[in-house]
RNA sequence: CGGGGCGUGGCGCAGCCAGGUAGCGCGCAUCGUUCGGGACGAUGAGGUCGGAGGUUCAAAUCCUCUCGCCCCGACCA
């Protein structure tokens, strides 16, 4: 048992000034974590115990699908990273340094290279496949902007798994197993994950899914169909193509629009809806300017544009870059442009008689029609999906949600195997590339997501599966009889298999109860002069209000039963797949920031 | 990287504009009284005011530079 009087860490009465989101605030106040630098945290005993419990849930689900735990290093020679090309292609988020012999080294930000290299060395035959490994390991990514406590850190703990299959079909089966294992793990941690399609990445992935905890504290926008048949990260989400406008194309004309430099201004000035305008957005690809033409009411989705252009590092172009290319900011038009790369969103292809800039100050063109009036180098879907757009599968109005990405899964196929020459001998005796999958769960981020979904104004409400201790024994008063009773209760609870935190501090009842609420251990037992005289123990569940006195002789059995019931409620067993949005709505209703 | 904010005992803050003995609340220590939802009284410890340089008789305060942290955006397997 741990006594609060000797716990390393102190709770804070006031919120830390720099914490804005609930999980950050409560985990610092409750002595779970302390910041060391931007995006770098120490995990105090309470926090570390919690992380280890989360790990254990994940570990059990990984073991259950036959995945084998190992441990790979944090510091790597750059060699393998050079062979896959990532030493050069990754940006400053990959920390590079030299050792004493001037060899290039990196800090692990993931372990595909290392895991696959191991597989290549250890797997020789199809008889050894499929096989999979995982570990819990520190990752370091020099993020440009850490934020939200454990939500986005530079140093973090990740459970990453790597699967090795003999064929894409075999990988498909493995992949489904892992998705199922992930959903089970998250449910056991008290999170109903929303599984959505995600960006497979510019690095050769063929298929990818993300697992989201829905809460307004998240950073990702998720597009979901209320029928549950579609869900995708906004980076890859699509909607049904717009209905073609079969209006008769009218002759193009120039109109004076002095001072009307924005879509809203032009539309207002001409008395038309923004859907009837053509918005020009300019990106710099690193080599040239890309002129993006999109319907005025839509927004450009940069992730889609990046893929369409096959340009990993696009950014909005600066005004001087536009002027240098002969474009007039506010009045730019694709009409009459030859030198510039033009990307047209499919919304423009389907529209008729749009208003576009005239490439001169103070004037616009009306009745612009594509492709009659201008050319495109690319026509693609590069628009953000908006709430209300029709589901690509069933046409139902789509909804937008905010989520924390707590896990992801990727099919890499033979992409890395080709680079690292990772092969096995097939039944026919020929070398074949190992077919790889990669699966991540951010353990520290998952802890933050759990707190976001499980807290109230008084503190954290840990799911029983991951709480740092099972039971919080609060001793009120320092009388010998009370101390002894609390001690005995704690010992009996431990003998029954529960972990116990005892608040034996000489503090007032209010301080102790408030700290108990803050720390969020699911079951609280109070021992005081009053309960000792009644030969009883008061039991209170953290997630509900009633307090109940139970006879001492029955207290332990009762606590065990309550704890078992809490664990049973965190059942992993429910249909797996793309989850219905009702569950998403339920998850959101837990979020006090949004109200209910 | 762009924009904004903030660095003053362990935590939360005031003082800065209008330079002149570094303050408040909480916490901490000791003693006493309290003792079921952040008790009360008394006494006490604890701060090179993020750092460097400058202006000045005098700098937490004014100027310059710099480091760090937070938020928004950019970015993000």
XYZ file of C-alpha atoms (C1' of nucleotides) in Angstrom:
673
model
C 0.000 0.000 0.000
C 1.104 3.532 -0.634
C 0.616 6.124 2.069
C -0.240 9.568 0.842
C 1.887 11.023 3.630
C 4.988 9.688 1.914
C 3.939 9.897 -1.737
C 6.499 11.615 -3.956
C 4.474 14.466 -5.358
C 2.065 17.030 -4.031
C -1.330 18.072 -5.229
C -1.940 21.684 -6.141
C -4.881 23.688 -4.894
C -4.897 25.964 -7.892
C -4.697 25.236 -11.570
C -1.267 25.597 -13.102
C -1.310 28.840 -15.058
C -0.116 27.367 -18.340
C -2.587 24.493 -18.566
C -5.695 25.130 -20.600
C -7.194 21.726 -21.262
C -8.694 19.514 -18.574
C -6.297 16.588 -18.814
C -3.232 18.796 -18.580
C -4.662 20.784 -15.696
C -5.818 17.785 -13.689
C -2.758 15.642 -14.259
C -0.446 18.413 -13.095
C -2.688 19.346 -10.147
C -3.030 15.713 -9.132
C 0.735 15.109 -9.161
C 0.673 12.717 -12.085
C 3.068 14.666 -14.279
C 5.434 17.630 -14.126
C 6.758 19.548 -17.115
C 10.487 19.783 -17.718
C 10.492 21.669 -21.008
C 8.159 22.277 -23.920
C 6.536 18.937 -24.659
C 8.763 17.072 -22.204
C 7.355 15.631 -18.984
C 8.377 13.645 -15.953
C 5.897 11.014 -14.910
C 5.529 11.075 -11.135
C 4.709 7.876 -9.243
C 0.942 8.247 -9.699
C 1.299 9.041 -13.393
C 3.788 6.282 -13.992
C 1.556 3.701 -12.313
C -1.319 4.834 -14.511
C 0.765 4.569 -17.657
C 1.892 1.100 -16.692
C -1.705 0.033 -16.188
C -2.671 1.396 -19.604
C 0.308 -0.448 -21.048
C -0.848 -3.632 -19.390
C -4.268 -3.426 -21.035
C -2.642 -2.866 -24.407
C -0.089 -5.595 -23.739
C -2.813 -8.133 -23.011
C -4.609 -7.345 -26.257
C -1.378 -7.533 -28.253
C -0.438 -10.828 -26.641
C -3.924 -12.111 -27.379
C -3.321 -11.798 -31.122
C 0.009 -13.533 -30.817
C 2.125 -10.429 -31.081
C 5.439 -10.837 -29.249
C 6.871 -8.181 -26.957
C 10.485 -7.150 -27.321
C 12.443 -3.942 -26.910
C 14.271 -1.996 -29.570
C 16.703 0.863 -28.936
C 15.973 4.597 -28.757
C 19.256 5.684 -30.314
C 19.997 4.364 -33.772
C 22.928 4.593 -36.134
C 21.621 6.428 -39.194
C 22.485 3.590 -41.583
C 19.079 1.963 -41.859
C 17.395 5.349 -42.047
C 19.636 6.266 -44.935
C 18.710 3.076 -46.765
C 14.985 3.826 -46.546
C 15.605 7.422 -47.519
C 14.093 8.851 -44.384
C 17.347 10.200 -42.990
C 17.209 12.728 -45.800
C 13.483 13.084 -46.317
C 12.328 13.627 -42.748
C 12.435 17.174 -41.487
C 13.830 18.515 -38.242
C 11.356 16.414 -36.246
C 13.952 13.657 -36.635
C 16.701 14.495 -34.170
C 20.092 13.815 -35.705
C 23.442 13.972 -33.968
C 26.908 12.488 -34.180
C 28.548 10.129 -31.751
C 32.195 10.451 -30.652
C 33.384 8.718 -33.797
C 31.471 11.236 -35.915
C 28.919 8.629 -36.972
C 25.463 9.967 -37.757
C 22.917 8.905 -35.169
C 19.193 9.511 -34.779
C 16.680 9.451 -31.948
C 13.914 6.994 -32.749
C 10.699 8.622 -33.842
C 9.351 5.260 -34.968
C 10.810 1.808 -35.508
C 9.896 0.529 -38.982
C 13.535 0.380 -40.054
C 14.748 -1.412 -36.967
C 11.868 -3.869 -36.776
C 12.033 -4.778 -40.440
C 15.802 -5.151 -40.316
C 15.376 -7.583 -37.435
C 12.735 -9.485 -39.374
C 14.962 -9.655 -42.428
C 17.775 -11.136 -40.338
C 15.650 -13.526 -38.305
C 13.037 -14.694 -40.799
C 14.338 -16.852 -43.606
C 11.384 -18.942 -44.653
C 7.695 -18.662 -45.339
C 7.368 -21.250 -42.576
C 8.131 -18.496 -40.059
C 5.427 -16.164 -41.332
C 3.261 -14.450 -40.400
C 4.929 -13.111 -37.291
C 4.606 -9.874 -35.381
C 6.393 -7.943 -32.651
C 5.713 -4.906 -30.490
C 7.260 -2.815 -27.803
C 6.591 0.109 -25.529
C 9.296 2.598 -26.216
C 10.168 6.226 -25.839
C 9.854 8.176 -29.038
C 11.292 11.599 -29.621
C 9.869 13.855 -32.293
C 10.996 17.430 -32.286
C 7.481 18.748 -32.865
C 7.193 22.340 -34.029
C 4.478 22.981 -31.484
C 3.866 20.705 -28.528
C 0.549 21.441 -26.877
C -2.060 20.444 -24.360
C 0.052 18.640 -21.768
C 0.336 15.005 -22.819
C -1.828 15.551 -25.892
C 1.080 16.441 -28.113
C 4.554 16.076 -26.683
C 8.015 15.790 -28.129
C 9.020 12.861 -25.953
C 6.317 10.262 -25.493
C 5.712 6.586 -24.976
C 4.368 4.645 -27.890
C 3.292 1.087 -28.250
C 4.325 0.261 -31.769
C 3.772 -3.081 -33.423
C 5.084 -4.439 -36.698
C 3.624 -7.349 -38.582
C 5.356 -9.430 -41.222
C 3.305 -11.443 -43.665
C 4.083 -13.515 -46.715
C 1.442 -11.866 -48.925
C -0.904 -8.902 -49.138
C -3.851 -11.235 -48.511
C -2.214 -12.517 -45.362
C -1.529 -8.931 -44.283
C -5.214 -8.110 -44.787
C -6.153 -10.806 -42.286
C -3.461 -9.734 -39.824
C -4.511 -6.128 -40.174
C -8.123 -6.955 -39.319
C -6.944 -8.789 -36.217
C -4.966 -5.778 -35.080
C -7.844 -3.376 -35.695
C -10.008 -5.615 -33.535
C -7.332 -5.764 -30.842
C -7.068 -1.974 -30.853
C -10.792 -1.464 -30.452
C -10.781 -3.927 -27.565
C -7.871 -2.188 -25.882
C -9.473 1.243 -26.151
C -12.803 0.017 -24.869
C -11.105 -1.558 -21.903
C -9.526 1.844 -21.230
C -12.952 3.451 -21.188
C -12.900 4.911 -24.681
C -15.268 4.003 -27.480
C -12.984 4.690 -30.414
C -14.154 5.995 -33.732
C -12.284 4.144 -36.454
C -11.854 6.199 -39.581
C -9.938 6.141 -42.828
C -6.782 8.188 -42.748
C -4.014 9.449 -44.948
C -1.895 6.463 -45.903
C 0.995 8.846 -46.116
C 3.423 9.915 -48.736
C 5.717 7.088 -47.651
C 4.240 4.217 -49.558
C 1.390 3.163 -47.341
C -1.509 1.598 -49.159
C -4.174 1.623 -46.488
C -4.498 3.304 -43.132
C -6.959 3.800 -40.338
C -7.020 6.046 -37.326
C -8.629 5.511 -33.940
C -10.099 8.590 -32.382
C -11.334 9.540 -28.942
C -14.041 12.066 -29.630
C -13.627 15.175 -27.516
C -13.468 18.858 -28.222
C -9.945 18.923 -26.813
C -8.740 17.009 -29.860
C -6.809 18.409 -32.778
C -8.224 16.378 -35.633
C -11.390 16.936 -37.601
C -13.255 13.768 -38.422
C -15.977 13.405 -41.030
C -18.652 10.876 -40.106
C -21.885 9.686 -41.629
C -24.656 9.412 -39.024
C -25.685 6.066 -40.479
C -22.271 4.737 -39.483
C -21.289 3.622 -42.952
C -18.526 6.174 -43.450
C -15.893 7.883 -41.358
C -12.673 9.543 -42.392
C -10.155 12.051 -41.236
C -10.861 15.330 -42.965
C -7.465 15.000 -44.638
C -8.858 12.219 -46.811
C -12.636 12.577 -46.486
C -14.696 12.868 -49.622
C -18.258 13.686 -50.454
C -20.370 12.980 -53.473
C -19.364 15.048 -56.506
C -21.460 18.183 -56.929
C -24.391 17.988 -59.338
C -23.330 19.365 -62.713
C -24.908 22.746 -63.383
C -26.463 22.341 -66.831
C -27.187 26.027 -67.233
C -26.396 27.348 -70.696
C -22.858 28.832 -70.716
C -23.169 32.565 -71.291
C -20.626 34.789 -72.982
C -17.802 35.851 -70.666
C -17.740 39.564 -69.805
C -15.631 41.873 -67.717
C -17.293 43.915 -64.951
C -15.905 46.702 -62.767
C -15.547 45.648 -59.105
C -13.465 48.363 -57.480
C -12.119 47.457 -54.064
C -13.816 44.039 -53.960
C -10.917 41.761 -53.101
C -12.529 38.897 -51.216
C -15.045 36.284 -52.245
C -17.597 37.608 -49.767
C -17.108 41.171 -50.991
C -17.415 40.274 -54.657
C -20.458 38.091 -54.109
C -22.119 40.809 -52.040
C -21.249 43.503 -54.551
C -22.648 41.523 -57.454
C -25.579 40.162 -55.466
C -24.791 36.492 -56.037
C -24.184 33.554 -53.672
C -20.573 32.588 -53.042
C -21.189 29.283 -54.802
C -21.330 31.259 -58.030
C -17.800 32.549 -57.628
C -14.438 30.994 -58.362
C -11.925 31.286 -55.560
C -8.243 31.472 -56.408
C -5.778 30.168 -53.824
C -2.059 30.066 -54.383
C 0.436 27.605 -53.013
C 4.159 27.421 -53.290
C 5.276 23.848 -53.975
C 8.933 24.488 -53.354
C 9.503 24.764 -57.088
C 6.648 26.744 -58.488
C 3.367 28.427 -57.791
C 0.252 26.308 -57.978
C -2.906 28.197 -58.874
C -5.798 26.444 -57.194
C -9.272 27.189 -58.534
C -12.139 26.160 -56.315
C -15.772 27.167 -55.920
C -16.011 30.259 -53.740
C -17.930 28.646 -50.881
C -15.443 25.774 -50.461
C -12.096 25.555 -48.708
C -8.952 23.991 -50.089
C -7.877 20.842 -48.284
C -4.118 21.060 -48.158
C -3.592 17.371 -47.523
C -5.521 16.501 -50.677
C -3.713 19.175 -52.638
C -0.381 17.884 -51.423
C -1.233 14.429 -52.699
C -2.607 15.733 -55.980
C 0.572 17.704 -56.585
C 2.822 15.008 -55.135
C 4.460 17.853 -53.284
C 5.073 17.094 -49.600
C 5.895 20.634 -48.542
C 3.352 23.031 -49.946
C 2.555 26.318 -48.254
C 0.479 29.353 -49.098
C 2.357 31.568 -51.515
C 3.493 35.000 -50.410
C 2.099 38.099 -52.134
C 5.453 39.003 -53.640
C 5.695 35.524 -55.172
C 2.299 36.137 -56.795
C 3.229 39.502 -58.127
C 6.470 38.094 -59.482
C 4.411 35.503 -61.365
C 2.225 38.234 -62.838
C -0.790 37.534 -60.624
C -2.916 40.208 -59.000
C -3.884 39.288 -55.429
C -7.617 39.797 -54.952
C -8.332 39.755 -58.650
C -6.420 36.687 -59.834
C -7.913 34.502 -62.503
C -6.986 31.295 -64.260
C -8.282 32.787 -67.500
C -5.445 33.567 -69.845
C -2.748 31.978 -67.713
C -0.241 29.790 -69.477
C 2.885 29.826 -67.371
C 1.343 28.834 -64.060
C 0.407 25.362 -62.839
C -3.392 25.333 -62.559
C -5.203 22.888 -60.289
C -8.976 22.825 -60.610
C -11.245 21.384 -57.978
C -14.020 19.208 -59.299
C -16.523 21.726 -57.916
C -15.431 24.141 -60.642
C -15.724 21.476 -63.299
C -19.362 20.969 -62.353
C -20.301 24.634 -62.144
C -21.351 27.079 -64.843
C -21.108 30.827 -65.318
C -18.833 31.633 -62.374
C -17.382 34.957 -61.363
C -13.587 35.013 -61.380
C -10.908 37.672 -61.191
C -9.855 39.517 -64.317
C -6.137 39.550 -63.481
C -6.258 43.302 -63.159
C -7.124 45.475 -60.196
C -10.767 46.445 -59.771
C -12.321 44.037 -62.241
C -13.799 40.555 -62.381
C -15.005 38.292 -65.157
C -18.554 36.936 -65.136
C -19.789 33.775 -66.842
C -16.476 31.999 -66.627
C -16.780 28.366 -67.607
C -14.309 25.535 -67.357
C -12.888 24.190 -69.619
C -14.234 26.653 -72.177
C -12.333 29.644 -70.791
C -9.209 28.228 -69.238
C -7.040 25.128 -68.991
C -6.095 22.999 -66.040
C -3.040 20.884 -65.404
C -4.989 18.825 -62.882
C -8.649 18.340 -62.040
C -9.061 16.720 -58.639
C -11.132 16.660 -55.484
C -9.146 19.047 -53.326
C -11.983 20.550 -51.287
C -12.608 20.219 -47.568
C -15.721 18.255 -46.774
C -18.172 20.455 -44.884
C -20.898 19.504 -42.461
C -24.049 18.642 -44.407
C -22.271 17.424 -47.514
C -23.655 14.115 -48.787
C -22.017 10.910 -47.597
C -20.015 9.325 -50.429
C -21.608 5.957 -49.649
C -25.262 6.767 -48.919
C -25.858 10.471 -49.451
C -26.841 11.216 -45.840
C -25.686 14.591 -44.556
C -22.183 14.210 -43.102
C -21.191 15.507 -39.673
C -17.901 16.899 -38.414
C -16.381 15.806 -35.105
C -13.258 16.653 -33.190
C -11.062 13.830 -32.011
C -7.778 12.868 -30.436
C -5.889 10.367 -32.540
C -5.042 7.662 -30.025
C -3.938 5.015 -32.465
C -3.249 4.298 -36.078
C -2.696 1.316 -38.309
C -0.895 1.187 -41.642
C -0.455 -1.327 -44.372
C 2.946 -0.762 -45.849
C 3.078 -3.826 -48.024
C 6.508 -4.298 -49.552
C 7.460 -0.631 -49.563
C 10.179 -0.757 -46.911
C 11.086 -4.346 -47.672
C 12.197 -3.267 -51.098
C 14.451 -0.584 -49.668
C 15.983 -2.816 -47.016
C 16.050 -5.932 -49.173
C 13.977 -7.759 -46.589
C 12.954 -11.050 -48.144
C 11.992 -14.565 -47.202
C 12.101 -17.752 -49.230
C 8.714 -18.831 -50.512
C 7.460 -22.364 -50.721
C 8.748 -22.412 -54.270
C 12.203 -21.363 -53.063
C 12.203 -17.860 -54.504
C 12.986 -14.719 -52.479
C 9.849 -12.674 -51.798
C 9.537 -9.313 -50.087
C 8.211 -9.401 -46.523
C 4.804 -7.730 -46.446
C 4.687 -5.304 -43.576
C 2.142 -3.555 -41.401
C 2.719 -0.978 -38.702
C 0.480 -0.129 -35.754
C 0.835 2.585 -33.135
C -0.820 3.610 -29.913
C 0.412 6.705 -28.130
C 0.284 5.541 -24.524
C 0.882 8.945 -22.947
C -1.578 10.568 -25.302
C -4.077 7.827 -24.544
C -3.754 8.709 -20.855
C -4.618 12.313 -21.684
C -7.570 11.214 -23.824
C -8.893 9.049 -21.000
C -8.825 12.022 -18.648
C -10.517 14.236 -21.224
C -13.374 11.754 -21.401
C -13.448 10.835 -17.722
C -13.413 13.806 -15.408
C -15.724 16.274 -13.720
C -15.219 19.679 -12.183
C -13.629 18.126 -9.088
C -11.047 15.978 -10.801
C -10.265 12.818 -12.676
C -12.546 9.762 -12.702
C -10.221 6.958 -13.752
C -11.734 3.906 -15.407
C -11.068 1.026 -13.017
C -8.894 -0.676 -15.631
C -6.225 2.009 -15.556
C -6.513 3.782 -12.192
C -3.194 4.112 -10.372
C -4.745 2.368 -7.368
C -7.950 0.387 -7.084
C -9.066 1.827 -3.779
C -8.469 5.083 -1.955
C -8.749 4.684 1.824
C -9.351 8.010 3.537
C -8.547 8.062 7.218
C -10.178 10.941 9.082
C -8.419 11.890 12.279
C -5.288 10.514 13.871
C -6.814 8.604 16.797
C -5.175 5.219 17.293
C -8.397 3.319 16.816
C -8.961 5.085 13.469
C -5.393 4.616 12.278
C -5.526 0.949 13.140
C -8.870 0.462 11.453
C -7.666 2.173 8.268
C -4.479 0.147 8.297
C -6.374 -3.085 8.772
C -8.827 -2.253 6.006
C -5.989 -1.472 3.614
C -4.252 -4.730 4.423
C -7.439 -6.715 3.983
C -8.120 -5.059 0.647
C -4.616 -5.869 -0.513
C -5.009 -9.423 0.667
C -8.081 -9.541 -1.543
C -5.953 -8.536 -4.508
C -6.634 -4.801 -4.693
C -4.048 -2.026 -4.706
C -4.596 0.632 -2.089
C -3.673 4.253 -1.562
C -4.132 5.322 2.064
C -4.562 8.962 2.961
C -3.018 8.928 6.422
C -2.089 12.607 6.386
C -2.986 14.819 9.297
C -5.240 16.992 7.180
C -8.817 18.144 7.487
C -11.592 16.068 6.005
C -12.216 18.631 3.312
C -8.641 18.569 2.087
C -8.637 14.784 1.952
C -11.959 14.442 0.177
C -11.017 17.085 -2.347
C -7.731 15.364 -3.058
C -9.520 12.035 -3.379
C -11.822 13.571 -5.975
C -8.859 15.121 -7.760
C -6.846 11.895 -7.928
C -9.828 10.015 -9.278
C -9.341 6.551 -7.825
C -12.645 4.812 -8.551
C -13.561 3.577 -5.074
C -13.191 5.573 -1.879
C -13.393 4.037 1.593
C -13.625 6.385 4.529
C -12.579 5.332 8.021
C -13.282 7.699 10.890
C -14.175 7.679 14.555
C -17.782 7.589 13.432
C -17.360 4.502 11.248
C -15.163 2.740 13.787
C -17.842 3.134 16.456
C -20.417 1.730 14.068
C -17.982 -1.050 13.198
C -18.436 -0.029 9.575
C -16.697 1.486 6.563
C -18.114 4.191 4.332
C -17.905 3.374 0.630
C -18.289 5.906 -2.133
C -17.804 5.444 -5.839
C -15.938 8.297 -7.512
C -18.388 8.456 -10.402
C -21.528 8.737 -8.330
C -22.710 10.655 -5.291
C -24.221 8.259 -2.729
C -22.139 7.250 0.258
C -22.958 4.047 2.013
C -21.942 2.564 5.343
C -21.113 -1.118 5.127
C -20.411 -3.349 8.112
C -16.684 -3.876 8.536
C -17.020 -7.614 8.152
C -18.534 -7.175 4.711
C -16.572 -4.171 3.501
C -13.795 -5.973 1.655
C -16.153 -8.291 -0.174
C -18.289 -5.342 -1.108
C -15.368 -3.326 -2.448
C -14.156 -6.300 -4.445
C -17.618 -6.727 -5.912
C -17.879 -3.059 -6.811
C -14.468 -3.172 -8.429
C -15.340 -6.276 -10.411
C -18.503 -4.581 -11.606
C -16.554 -1.552 -12.781
C -14.171 -3.739 -14.737
C -17.002 -5.764 -16.208
C -18.614 -2.578 -17.473
C -15.480 -1.847 -19.487
C -16.261 -4.676 -21.840
C -14.298 -5.039 -25.035
C -16.966 -7.221 -26.556
C -19.185 -5.427 -28.995
C -19.347 -5.501 -32.781
C -16.181 -4.199 -34.337
C -15.909 -2.268 -37.531
C -16.810 1.215 -38.489
C -18.630 2.244 -35.377
C -22.031 3.867 -35.414
C -22.060 7.525 -34.674
C -24.435 6.997 -31.766
C -21.428 5.761 -29.852
C -19.568 8.837 -30.945
C -22.362 10.995 -29.637
C -22.220 9.122 -26.358
C -18.529 9.767 -26.093
C -19.084 13.448 -26.713
C -21.744 13.630 -24.059
C -19.105 12.770 -21.473
C -17.288 15.927 -22.362
C -18.165 18.618 -19.839
C -16.655 21.279 -22.048
C -19.462 20.684 -24.483
C -22.201 20.187 -21.946
C -24.903 17.640 -22.449
C 8.361 29.724 -38.963
C 4.272 33.944 -38.554
C 0.895 36.291 -34.768
C -0.343 37.091 -29.523
C 0.642 36.580 -24.258
C 3.691 35.630 -20.035
C 8.540 35.009 -17.006
C 8.609 38.329 -9.479
C 9.807 32.502 -2.876
C 6.969 25.638 -4.065
C 1.866 27.269 -6.589
C -1.398 31.472 -8.062
C -0.672 36.661 -8.486
C 0.148 42.337 -7.410
C 4.020 45.911 -7.998
C 6.338 48.084 -13.840
C 2.768 52.990 -17.176
C 4.725 57.930 -13.743
C 12.711 54.334 -11.242
C 13.757 55.242 -4.522
C 13.755 49.453 1.758
C 10.232 43.288 -2.888
C 4.529 42.553 -1.365
C -0.321 39.501 -1.083
C -3.074 34.710 -0.953
C -2.175 29.582 -0.723
C 1.427 26.089 0.509
C 5.774 24.966 3.929
C 7.961 24.765 9.443
C 6.939 25.070 14.944
C 3.254 25.530 18.905
C -1.766 25.663 20.541
C -7.006 25.150 19.534
C -9.909 22.461 15.945
C -11.396 17.687 13.344
C -16.856 14.374 7.928
C -16.045 18.520 2.156
C -10.021 23.056 0.783
C -10.401 25.187 9.800
C -8.438 29.235 13.364
C -4.624 31.871 16.051
C 0.538 32.891 17.011
C 5.526 32.626 15.424
C 8.910 31.605 11.439
C 11.787 30.034 7.014
C 11.996 30.992 1.977
C 12.976 35.502 -3.664
C 20.562 37.094 -7.626
C 12.393 39.888 -9.763
C 14.514 34.300 -16.457
C 19.685 35.930 -18.255
C 23.310 39.560 -20.282
C 24.455 44.427 -21.420
C 23.134 49.628 -21.145
C 20.919 54.456 -19.111
C 20.850 56.538 -14.037
C 23.103 58.889 -7.746
C 19.552 54.760 -7.831
C 16.491 49.581 -12.129
C 11.617 44.257 -10.771
C 10.286 49.119 -13.054
C 13.347 52.607 -18.664
C 16.393 50.898 -23.331
C 18.921 46.886 -26.262
C 19.913 41.930 -26.915
C 18.951 37.041 -25.438
C 16.781 32.481 -23.227
C 12.415 30.013 -21.760
C 7.150 28.839 -21.370
C 1.879 29.134 -22.967
C -1.989 30.127 -26.712
C -3.604 30.745 -32.147
C -1.906 29.558 -36.986
C 1.641 26.987 -40.183
C 3.501 22.048 -39.601
C 2.454 16.847 -38.063
C 2.907 8.237 -39.900
